[in-house]
mmCIF file of C-alpha atoms in Angstrom:
data_model
loop_
_atom_site.group_PDB
_atom_site.id
_atom_site.type_symbol
_atom_site.label_atom_id
_atom_site.label_comp_id
_atom_site.label_asym_id
_atom_site.label_seq_id
_atom_site.Cartn_x
_atom_site.Cartn_y
_atom_site.Cartn_z
ATOM 1 C CA MET N 209 1.646 -33.956 4.523
ATOM 2 C CA GLN N 210 4.652 -33.145 2.721
ATOM 3 C CA TYR N 211 6.466 -35.878 0.722
ATOM 4 C CA SER N 212 9.912 -36.237 -0.797
ATOM 5 C CA PHE N 213 10.533 -37.862 -4.119
ATOM 6 C CA ARG N 214 13.684 -39.305 -5.043
ATOM 7 C CA ILE N 215 15.772 -41.464 -7.558
ATOM 8 C CA THR N 216 17.400 -44.398 -5.428
ATOM 9 C CA SER N 217 19.892 -47.117 -6.326
ATOM 10 C CA HIS N 218 19.263 -50.899 -6.756
ATOM 11 C CA ILE N 219 21.612 -51.153 -3.584
ATOM 12 C CA ASP N 220 19.591 -48.865 -1.500
ATOM 13 C CA TYR N 221 16.179 -50.084 -2.836
ATOM 14 C CA ASP N 222 14.283 -52.361 -0.459
ATOM 15 C CA PRO N 223 10.516 -52.907 -0.993
ATOM 16 C CA SER N 224 10.352 -55.391 1.725
ATOM 17 C CA THR N 225 10.388 -52.673 4.193
ATOM 18 C CA ILE N 226 6.738 -51.712 2.947
ATOM 19 C CA ASP N 227 5.799 -55.024 2.265
ATOM 20 C CA PRO N 228 7.884 -58.097 3.292
ATOM 21 C CA ASP N 229 5.852 -60.118 0.511
ATOM 22 C CA ALA N 230 6.447 -57.511 -2.361
ATOM 23 C CA HIS N 231 6.253 -59.618 -5.675
ATOM 24 C CA LEU N 232 9.335 -61.135 -7.231
ATOM 25 C CA THR N 233 9.372 -58.777 -9.858
ATOM 26 C CA GLN N 234 9.576 -55.706 -7.747
ATOM 27 C CA SER N 235 12.809 -57.073 -6.310
ATOM 28 C CA ALA N 236 16.235 -55.702 -6.752
ATOM 29 C CA GLN N 237 17.314 -59.408 -7.587
ATOM 30 C CA TYR N 238 14.709 -59.373 -10.455
ATOM 31 C CA GLY N 239 16.163 -56.044 -11.524
ATOM 32 C CA ILE N 240 19.662 -57.558 -11.849
ATOM 33 C CA TRP N 241 18.201 -60.564 -14.027
ATOM 34 C CA GLN N 242 16.752 -57.626 -16.342
ATOM 35 C CA GLU N 243 19.708 -55.948 -16.704
ATOM 36 C CA THR N 244 21.383 -58.841 -18.168
ATOM 37 C CA LEU N 245 19.120 -58.624 -20.921
ATOM 38 C CA GLY N 246 20.269 -55.230 -21.653
ATOM 39 C CA LYS N 247 17.183 -53.340 -20.199
ATOM 40 C CA LYS N 248 17.780 -50.440 -18.110
ATOM 41 C CA VAL N 249 16.226 -50.673 -14.550
ATOM 42 C CA LEU N 250 15.218 -47.424 -12.592
ATOM 43 C CA HIS N 251 14.335 -47.175 -8.542
ATOM 44 C CA PHE N 252 12.344 -44.558 -7.124
ATOM 45 C CA GLU N 253 11.000 -43.657 -3.786
ATOM 46 C CA LEU N 254 8.663 -41.304 -1.742
ATOM 47 C CA ARG N 255 8.942 -40.836 1.834
ATOM 48 C CA ASP N 256 6.958 -38.610 4.488
ATOM 49 C CA GLU N 257 7.813 -35.894 6.538
ATOM 50 C CA GLU N 258 9.412 -38.232 9.061
ATOM 51 C CA GLN N 259 11.409 -39.961 6.088
ATOM 52 C CA VAL N 260 9.335 -43.251 6.395
ATOM 53 C CA LEU N 261 9.136 -44.949 3.104
ATOM 54 C CA VAL N 262 5.572 -44.982 1.834
ATOM 55 C CA ILE N 263 5.911 -45.981 -1.704
ATOM 56 C CA THR N 264 8.847 -47.549 -3.840
ATOM 57 C CA GLY N 265 8.946 -48.967 -7.316
ATOM 58 C CA GLN N 266 11.175 -50.777 -9.653
ATOM 59 C CA TYR N 267 10.512 -49.765 -13.427
ATOM 60 C CA ILE N 268 12.008 -51.416 -16.251
ATOM 61 C CA ALA N 269 12.666 -49.707 -19.591
ATOM 62 C CA TYR N 270 11.183 -51.309 -22.623
ATOM 63 C CA PRO N 271 12.273 -50.268 -26.316
ATOM 64 C CA LEU N 272 9.702 -49.061 -28.821
ATOM 65 C CA ILE N 273 10.481 -47.307 -32.076
ATOM 66 C CA LYS N 274 13.621 -45.376 -32.737
ATOM 67 C CA SER N 275 15.077 -44.014 -29.281
ATOM 68 C CA TYR N 276 11.433 -44.081 -27.858
ATOM 69 C CA SER N 277 10.653 -46.398 -24.959
ATOM 70 C CA TYR N 278 8.163 -46.901 -21.935
ATOM 71 C CA TRP N 279 8.653 -47.497 -18.245
ATOM 72 C CA TYR N 280 6.766 -50.440 -16.579
ATOM 73 C CA ALA N 281 6.726 -51.448 -12.985
ATOM 74 C CA PRO N 282 5.726 -55.127 -13.010
ATOM 75 C CA TYR N 283 3.472 -55.860 -10.019
ATOM 76 C CA GLY N 284 4.442 -52.262 -8.720
ATOM 77 C CA PRO N 285 5.031 -49.778 -7.433
ATOM 78 C CA VAL N 286 5.098 -51.345 -3.833
ATOM 79 C CA ILE N 287 2.652 -48.954 -1.927
ATOM 80 C CA SER N 288 2.070 -48.789 2.132
ATOM 81 C CA SER N 289 -1.617 -49.691 2.639
ATOM 82 C CA ASP N 290 -2.590 -46.293 4.277
ATOM 83 C CA THR N 291 -1.071 -44.103 1.599
ATOM 84 C CA SER N 292 -3.185 -41.430 0.574
ATOM 85 C CA PRO N 293 -4.321 -40.913 -3.053
ATOM 86 C CA GLU N 294 -2.439 -37.588 -2.976
ATOM 87 C CA ALA N 295 1.152 -39.415 -2.112
ATOM 88 C CA ILE N 296 0.296 -41.547 -4.844
ATOM 89 C CA THR N 297 -0.100 -38.843 -7.452
ATOM 90 C CA GLN N 298 3.202 -37.263 -6.221
ATOM 91 C CA PHE N 299 5.007 -40.364 -6.722
ATOM 92 C CA LEU N 300 3.550 -40.833 -10.432
ATOM 93 C CA ASP N 301 4.425 -37.338 -11.148
ATOM 94 C CA GLY N 302 7.821 -37.690 -9.797
ATOM 95 C CA VAL N 303 8.311 -40.799 -12.179
ATOM 96 C CA LYS N 304 6.804 -39.131 -15.163
ATOM 97 C CA ASN N 305 8.951 -36.044 -14.720
ATOM 98 C CA GLU N 306 12.076 -38.203 -14.905
ATOM 99 C CA ALA N 307 10.750 -40.290 -17.741
ATOM 100 C CA LYS N 308 10.262 -36.957 -19.834
ATOM 101 C CA LYS N 309 14.302 -36.562 -19.634
ATOM 102 C CA HIS N 310 14.517 -40.124 -21.500
ATOM 103 C CA HIS N 311 12.042 -40.050 -24.601
ATOM 104 C CA VAL N 312 9.556 -42.138 -22.879
ATOM 105 C CA ILE N 313 6.264 -42.382 -24.313
ATOM 106 C CA PHE N 314 4.388 -43.800 -21.245
ATOM 107 C CA VAL N 315 4.749 -44.993 -17.637
ATOM 108 C CA ARG N 316 2.946 -48.171 -16.715
ATOM 109 C CA SER N 317 1.856 -48.920 -13.188
ATOM 110 C CA GLU N 318 -0.085 -51.191 -11.085
ATOM 111 C CA LEU N 319 -2.432 -49.346 -8.574
ATOM 112 C CA PRO N 320 -4.842 -50.421 -5.932
ATOM 113 C CA GLU N 321 -8.338 -50.493 -7.571
ATOM 114 C CA LYS N 322 -9.691 -48.192 -4.806
ATOM 115 C CA TYR N 323 -7.553 -45.609 -6.183
ATOM 116 C CA ASN N 324 -9.742 -43.000 -8.348
ATOM 117 C CA TYR N 325 -7.093 -42.700 -10.800
ATOM 118 C CA ARG N 326 -9.050 -40.746 -13.444
ATOM 119 C CA GLU N 327 -9.984 -37.800 -11.070
ATOM 120 C CA THR N 328 -6.630 -37.252 -9.672
ATOM 121 C CA VAL N 329 -4.137 -37.919 -12.662
ATOM 122 C CA PRO N 330 -5.718 -36.516 -15.878
ATOM 123 C CA PHE N 331 -3.356 -38.279 -18.266
ATOM 124 C CA LEU N 332 -3.596 -41.795 -16.575
ATOM 125 C CA SER N 333 -5.807 -44.384 -18.273
ATOM 126 C CA LYS N 334 -6.554 -48.189 -17.735
ATOM 127 C CA SER N 335 -4.024 -49.826 -19.908
ATOM 128 C CA SER N 336 -4.676 -51.972 -22.900
ATOM 129 C CA TYR N 337 -2.039 -54.318 -21.556
ATOM 130 C CA THR N 338 -3.363 -57.892 -21.303
ATOM 131 C CA GLN N 339 -0.750 -59.492 -18.836
ATOM 132 C CA GLU N 340 -2.625 -61.451 -16.290
ATOM 133 C CA ARG N 341 -3.336 -59.838 -13.145
ATOM 134 C CA CYS N 342 -3.727 -62.961 -11.183
ATOM 135 C CA GLU N 343 -1.405 -65.761 -9.922
ATOM 136 C CA TRP N 344 -2.256 -69.339 -8.579
ATOM 137 C CA VAL N 345 -0.988 -69.736 -4.988
ATOM 138 C CA ILE N 346 -1.169 -72.539 -2.206
ATOM 139 C CA ASP N 347 -1.098 -72.169 1.245
ATOM 140 C CA ALA N 348 2.046 -74.201 2.230
ATOM 141 C CA SER N 349 1.362 -73.771 6.150
ATOM 142 C CA GLN N 350 -1.363 -76.763 5.713
ATOM 143 C CA THR N 351 -0.101 -80.263 6.135
ATOM 144 C CA THR N 352 0.850 -81.977 3.082
ATOM 145 C CA GLU N 353 -2.239 -84.508 3.470
ATOM 146 C CA ASN N 354 -4.715 -81.525 3.506
ATOM 147 C CA ILE N 355 -3.082 -79.930 0.378
ATOM 148 C CA LEU N 356 -3.508 -83.568 -1.229
ATOM 149 C CA LYS N 357 -6.917 -83.500 -0.031
ATOM 150 C CA ASN N 358 -7.851 -80.349 -1.851
ATOM 151 C CA MET N 359 -6.275 -81.269 -5.150
ATOM 152 C CA GLU N 360 -8.900 -82.484 -7.740
ATOM 153 C CA GLN N 361 -9.510 -86.232 -7.719
ATOM 154 C CA LYS N 362 -7.515 -86.890 -10.966
ATOM 155 C CA THR N 363 -4.539 -84.695 -9.995
ATOM 156 C CA ARG N 364 -4.315 -86.396 -6.395
ATOM 157 C CA TYR N 365 -4.522 -89.792 -8.356
ATOM 158 C CA ASN N 366 -1.665 -88.690 -10.587
ATOM 159 C CA VAL N 367 0.566 -87.545 -7.848
ATOM 160 C CA ARG N 368 0.005 -90.828 -5.834
ATOM 161 C CA LEU N 369 0.587 -92.894 -9.098
ATOM 162 C CA ALA N 370 3.976 -91.046 -9.690
ATOM 163 C CA GLU N 371 4.995 -91.881 -6.069
ATOM 164 C CA LYS N 372 4.447 -95.542 -6.610
ATOM 165 C CA LYS N 373 6.772 -95.496 -9.957
ATOM 166 C CA ASN N 374 10.044 -95.315 -8.159
ATOM 167 C CA LEU N 375 11.143 -92.123 -9.285
ATOM 168 C CA THR N 376 13.843 -90.205 -7.803
ATOM 169 C CA VAL N 377 13.562 -86.732 -6.580
ATOM 170 C CA ILE N 378 16.535 -84.569 -6.113
ATOM 171 C CA VAL N 379 16.395 -80.985 -4.242
ATOM 172 C CA GLU N 380 19.054 -78.777 -4.281
ATOM 173 C CA LYS N 381 18.218 -75.833 -2.002
ATOM 174 C CA GLU N 382 20.307 -72.456 -1.572
ATOM 175 C CA THR N 383 23.189 -73.772 -3.678
ATOM 176 C CA ILE N 384 22.568 -75.126 -7.117
ATOM 177 C CA SER N 385 25.272 -77.361 -8.775
ATOM 178 C CA ASP N 386 26.558 -76.993 -12.267
ATOM 179 C CA ALA N 387 25.024 -80.379 -13.034
ATOM 180 C CA SER N 388 21.696 -79.251 -12.061
ATOM 181 C CA LYS N 389 22.150 -76.282 -14.316
ATOM 182 C CA ALA N 390 23.069 -78.521 -17.233
ATOM 183 C CA ILE N 391 19.762 -80.502 -16.462
ATOM 184 C CA PHE N 392 17.633 -77.226 -16.495
ATOM 185 C CA LEU N 393 18.988 -75.906 -19.956
ATOM 186 C CA LYS N 394 18.722 -79.477 -21.455
ATOM 187 C CA LEU N 395 14.949 -79.657 -20.233
ATOM 188 C CA MET N 396 14.262 -76.155 -21.162
ATOM 189 C CA GLU N 397 15.549 -76.655 -24.455
ATOM 190 C CA ASP N 398 13.153 -79.649 -25.052
ATOM 191 C CA THR N 399 10.126 -77.886 -23.473
ATOM 192 C CA ALA N 400 10.719 -74.762 -25.762
ATOM 193 C CA LYS N 401 11.010 -77.147 -28.812
ATOM 194 C CA ARG N 402 7.952 -79.094 -28.084
ATOM 195 C CA ASN N 403 5.757 -76.180 -27.404
ATOM 196 C CA GLY N 404 7.118 -73.664 -29.606
ATOM 197 C CA PHE N 405 8.647 -70.871 -27.913
ATOM 198 C CA ARG N 406 12.069 -69.045 -27.661
ATOM 199 C CA LEU N 407 14.155 -69.118 -24.592
ATOM 200 C CA HIS N 408 16.571 -66.516 -23.596
ATOM 201 C CA GLU N 409 20.427 -66.922 -24.204
ATOM 202 C CA ASP N 410 22.140 -69.163 -21.943
ATOM 203 C CA GLY N 411 23.703 -66.203 -20.100
ATOM 204 C CA TYR N 412 20.638 -64.990 -18.993
ATOM 205 C CA TYR N 413 19.777 -68.214 -16.839
ATOM 206 C CA GLU N 414 23.495 -68.349 -15.759
ATOM 207 C CA THR N 415 23.042 -64.973 -14.245
ATOM 208 C CA ILE N 416 19.989 -65.923 -12.482
ATOM 209 C CA PHE N 417 21.680 -69.316 -10.848
ATOM 210 C CA GLU N 418 24.966 -67.027 -9.939
ATOM 211 C CA ASN N 419 22.635 -64.505 -8.283
ATOM 212 C CA LEU N 420 20.428 -67.146 -6.510
ATOM 213 C CA ASN N 421 23.661 -68.836 -5.255
ATOM 214 C CA GLU N 422 24.835 -65.619 -4.006
ATOM 215 C CA GLU N 423 21.504 -64.686 -2.280
ATOM 216 C CA LYS N 424 20.829 -68.351 -1.129
ATOM 217 C CA ASN N 425 17.105 -68.149 -2.100
ATOM 218 C CA GLY N 426 16.854 -70.523 -4.974
ATOM 219 C CA ALA N 427 16.222 -74.183 -5.259
ATOM 220 C CA VAL N 428 15.904 -76.940 -7.986
ATOM 221 C CA VAL N 429 13.815 -79.892 -7.740
ATOM 222 C CA ILE N 430 14.502 -82.959 -10.241
ATOM 223 C CA ILE N 431 12.386 -85.856 -10.931
ATOM 224 C CA LEU N 432 14.359 -88.871 -12.439
ATOM 225 C CA LYS N 433 13.720 -92.371 -13.707
ATOM 226 C CA ASP N 434 16.635 -94.222 -13.005
ATOM 227 C CA GLU N 435 19.226 -91.824 -14.524
ATOM 228 C CA THR N 436 17.244 -89.987 -16.883
ATOM 229 C CA PRO N 437 15.895 -86.564 -15.891
ATOM 230 C CA LEU N 438 12.062 -86.444 -16.390
ATOM 231 C CA ALA N 439 11.215 -82.831 -15.144
ATOM 232 C CA ILE N 440 12.969 -79.850 -13.313
ATOM 233 C CA ASN N 441 11.510 -76.879 -11.367
ATOM 234 C CA LEU N 442 13.439 -73.693 -10.571
ATOM 235 C CA LEU N 443 12.410 -72.044 -7.453
ATOM 236 C CA VAL N 444 12.874 -68.660 -5.762
ATOM 237 C CA LYS N 445 11.894 -67.520 -2.317
ATOM 238 C CA VAL N 446 10.980 -63.975 -1.793
ATOM 239 C CA GLY N 447 9.429 -62.766 1.342
ATOM 240 C CA GLU N 448 6.691 -65.541 2.454
ATOM 241 C CA THR N 449 6.262 -66.866 -1.018
ATOM 242 C CA VAL N 450 8.402 -69.432 -3.152
ATOM 243 C CA HIS N 451 7.676 -68.626 -6.662
ATOM 244 C CA TYR N 452 7.925 -71.550 -9.571
ATOM 245 C CA LEU N 453 10.074 -69.629 -11.762
ATOM 246 C CA PHE N 454 10.809 -72.220 -14.635
ATOM 247 C CA GLY N 455 10.134 -75.405 -15.447
ATOM 248 C CA GLY N 456 11.268 -77.954 -17.974
ATOM 249 C CA SER N 457 10.255 -81.616 -18.723
ATOM 250 C CA SER N 458 11.239 -84.417 -21.220
ATOM 251 C CA ASP N 459 9.458 -85.958 -23.979
ATOM 252 C CA GLU N 460 10.021 -89.566 -22.103
ATOM 253 C CA HIS N 461 7.880 -91.469 -19.578
ATOM 254 C CA LYS N 462 5.473 -88.923 -19.715
ATOM 255 C CA ASN N 463 2.957 -91.653 -18.396
ATOM 256 C CA LEU N 464 4.886 -91.918 -14.946
ATOM 257 C CA MET N 465 3.579 -88.227 -14.064
ATOM 258 C CA GLY N 466 6.522 -86.668 -12.934
ATOM 259 C CA SER N 467 4.898 -83.159 -14.146
ATOM 260 C CA TYR N 468 2.516 -83.751 -11.189
ATOM 261 C CA LEU N 469 4.917 -85.123 -8.576
ATOM 262 C CA ILE N 470 7.501 -82.369 -8.970
ATOM 263 C CA HIS N 471 4.900 -79.710 -7.808
ATOM 264 C CA LEU N 472 4.040 -81.560 -4.689
ATOM 265 C CA GLU N 473 7.811 -81.892 -3.850
ATOM 266 C CA SER N 474 8.162 -78.008 -4.600
ATOM 267 C CA ILE N 475 5.291 -77.468 -1.815
ATOM 268 C CA LYS N 476 7.587 -79.447 0.302
ATOM 269 C CA VAL N 477 10.509 -77.230 -0.298
ATOM 270 C CA THR N 478 8.241 -74.151 0.315
ATOM 271 C CA LYS N 479 7.473 -75.871 3.572
ATOM 272 C CA SER N 480 10.950 -76.461 4.439
ATOM 273 C CA TRP N 481 11.662 -72.708 3.871
ATOM 274 C CA ASP N 482 9.123 -72.058 6.570
ATOM 275 C CA ALA N 483 7.405 -70.031 3.561
ATOM 276 C CA ARG N 484 3.677 -69.321 3.633
ATOM 277 C CA TRP N 485 2.798 -69.598 -0.046
ATOM 278 C CA TYR N 486 3.870 -71.580 -3.198
ATOM 279 C CA SER N 487 3.105 -69.668 -6.036
ATOM 280 C CA PHE N 488 2.416 -71.434 -9.731
ATOM 281 C CA GLY N 489 2.772 -68.113 -11.489
ATOM 282 C CA ALA N 490 0.205 -66.405 -13.754
ATOM 283 C CA VAL N 491 -3.189 -67.564 -14.514
ATOM 284 C CA ASN N 492 -6.243 -66.037 -16.227
ATOM 285 C CA LYS N 493 -8.750 -65.173 -13.699
ATOM 286 C CA HIS N 494 -11.723 -66.860 -15.361
ATOM 287 C CA ASP N 495 -11.786 -70.175 -17.159
ATOM 288 C CA ASP N 496 -11.934 -68.695 -20.843
ATOM 289 C CA VAL N 497 -10.969 -71.359 -23.186
ATOM 290 C CA LYS N 498 -9.792 -68.497 -25.783
ATOM 291 C CA ASN N 499 -7.282 -67.326 -23.407
ATOM 292 C CA ALA N 500 -3.546 -68.342 -24.182
ATOM 293 C CA LEU N 501 -3.144 -69.317 -20.518
ATOM 294 C CA SER N 502 -6.251 -71.662 -20.726
ATOM 295 C CA GLY N 503 -4.604 -74.778 -20.457
ATOM 296 C CA ILE N 504 -1.790 -73.938 -18.146
ATOM 297 C CA THR N 505 -4.361 -72.325 -15.691
ATOM 298 C CA HIS N 506 -6.508 -75.418 -15.642
ATOM 299 C CA PHE N 507 -3.406 -77.467 -14.956
ATOM 300 C CA LYS N 508 -2.517 -75.230 -12.034
ATOM 301 C CA LYS N 509 -5.894 -74.880 -10.539
ATOM 302 C CA ARG N 510 -6.539 -78.746 -10.440
ATOM 303 C CA PHE N 511 -3.853 -78.608 -7.580
ATOM 304 C CA GLY N 512 -6.160 -76.615 -5.268
ATOM 305 C CA GLY N 513 -5.469 -73.226 -3.862
ATOM 306 C CA MET N 514 -6.505 -69.604 -4.640
ATOM 307 C CA LEU N 515 -6.268 -66.717 -6.578
ATOM 308 C CA ARG N 516 -3.868 -63.671 -5.790
ATOM 309 C CA GLU N 517 -5.126 -60.781 -7.642
ATOM 310 C CA HIS N 518 -2.717 -57.703 -8.345
ATOM 311 C CA GLY N 519 -3.484 -54.187 -9.012
ATOM 312 C CA LEU N 520 -5.160 -52.117 -11.955
ATOM 313 C CA ILE N 521 -2.770 -51.670 -14.745
ATOM 314 C CA VAL N 522 -2.638 -47.794 -15.735
ATOM 315 C CA ASP N 523 -0.658 -46.138 -18.095
ATOM 316 C CA GLU N 524 0.509 -42.414 -17.434
ATOM 317 C CA ILE N 525 0.691 -41.054 -21.172
ATOM 318 C CA ILE N 526 3.523 -38.487 -21.622
ATOM 319 C CA ASP N 527 3.451 -38.340 -25.593
ATOM 320 C CA ASN N 528 -0.409 -38.891 -26.560
ATOM 321 C CA LYS N 529 0.034 -39.064 -30.342
ATOM 322 C CA ILE N 530 2.835 -41.792 -30.051
ATOM 323 C CA TYR N 531 0.649 -43.475 -27.430
ATOM 324 C CA LEU N 532 -2.204 -43.748 -29.683
ATOM 325 C CA ALA N 533 -0.205 -45.114 -32.497
ATOM 326 C CA TYR N 534 1.264 -47.746 -30.383
ATOM 327 C CA THR N 535 -1.974 -48.941 -28.907
ATOM 328 C CA PHE N 536 -3.453 -48.957 -32.375
ATOM 329 C CA TYR N 537 -0.655 -51.094 -33.700
ATOM 330 C CA LYS N 538 -1.080 -53.557 -30.627
ATOM 331 C CA LEU N 539 -4.747 -53.755 -31.479
ATOM 332 C CA LEU N 540 -3.973 -54.738 -35.249
ATOM 333 C CA SER N 541 -1.171 -57.222 -33.994
ATOM 334 C CA VAL N 542 -3.961 -58.946 -31.773
ATOM 335 C CA LEU N 543 -6.481 -58.905 -34.438
ATOM 336 C CA LYS N 544 -4.055 -60.274 -36.972
ATOM 337 C CA ARG N 545 -3.254 -63.037 -34.388
ATOM 338 C CA LYS N 546 -6.968 -63.997 -33.864
ATOM 339 C CA LEU N 547 -7.502 -63.951 -37.593
ATOM 340 C CA PHE N 548 -4.510 -66.449 -38.456
ATOM 341 C CA SER N 549 -5.510 -68.688 -35.605
ATOM 342 C CA LYS N 550 -8.693 -69.419 -37.285
ATOM 343 C CA LEU N 551 -7.166 -70.138 -40.707
#
């Protein structure tokens, strides 16, 4: 079969025509957010002889040294379930040929594990990238009682305890107010200071809120004690999944277990949207205590649910020498972090 590859715009880009539940990071909406951070976002597609879309992907350019960069399609490209390996190869070749024009060292994609990448694309290798390939999801089509029943006993107890503490739950769906935005930024700042991570500039979050209000697919859930905000979740609905995008919490009244109640309330928002899945976001597949996500993974899994696994992360190498230098540098960085963590 003959296929046609082309570059497309974010206006024409629509992965939902292949997979109605394509991941948030492959949505044009997410691409708009990344452009706010100064990243270049590119869209490609492959169509068959009858102009049916079989593969489409959103790639984000990440800078390396000097003018060099790499392109990455997080949880993508989006591939039709019956697409042949030959079609996937043609799509990857098309992306690579375009990347060569822009000082790109390698192109990173996620492919179905059944795809024999080593035989069909000689310069494609399994990536050393360590982003978790799994997220934790709960089937929100269940009754709330059944969802509670499937939680670990301690988690269910904490949720029930919070429900008895006269906490106020505020939900804003599809239109998020300026007051809620201010609470979000304050609790995110508190959380970042407490856990030692850096936030994006406020403008990035402002862009997200503006975009969510335009698309009518965002929501916030806020837990308060009297008038004091204790926790906030920012949610976004894409296809049949509501994603827990960001969450912040206060140092006050932690004994009231608002951080447990807020996820049950977020699941209720998912149900009100008639969405099938509530996603807690990334987790590590195995209960590895050495993994950076081990603590948050354990917290998420205690709510019950299941793993949603994504494709195999592979790199299509364009400049082998610089790629080897890059991977060596990344390896040294990992070893350095592990060494200093033991001191």
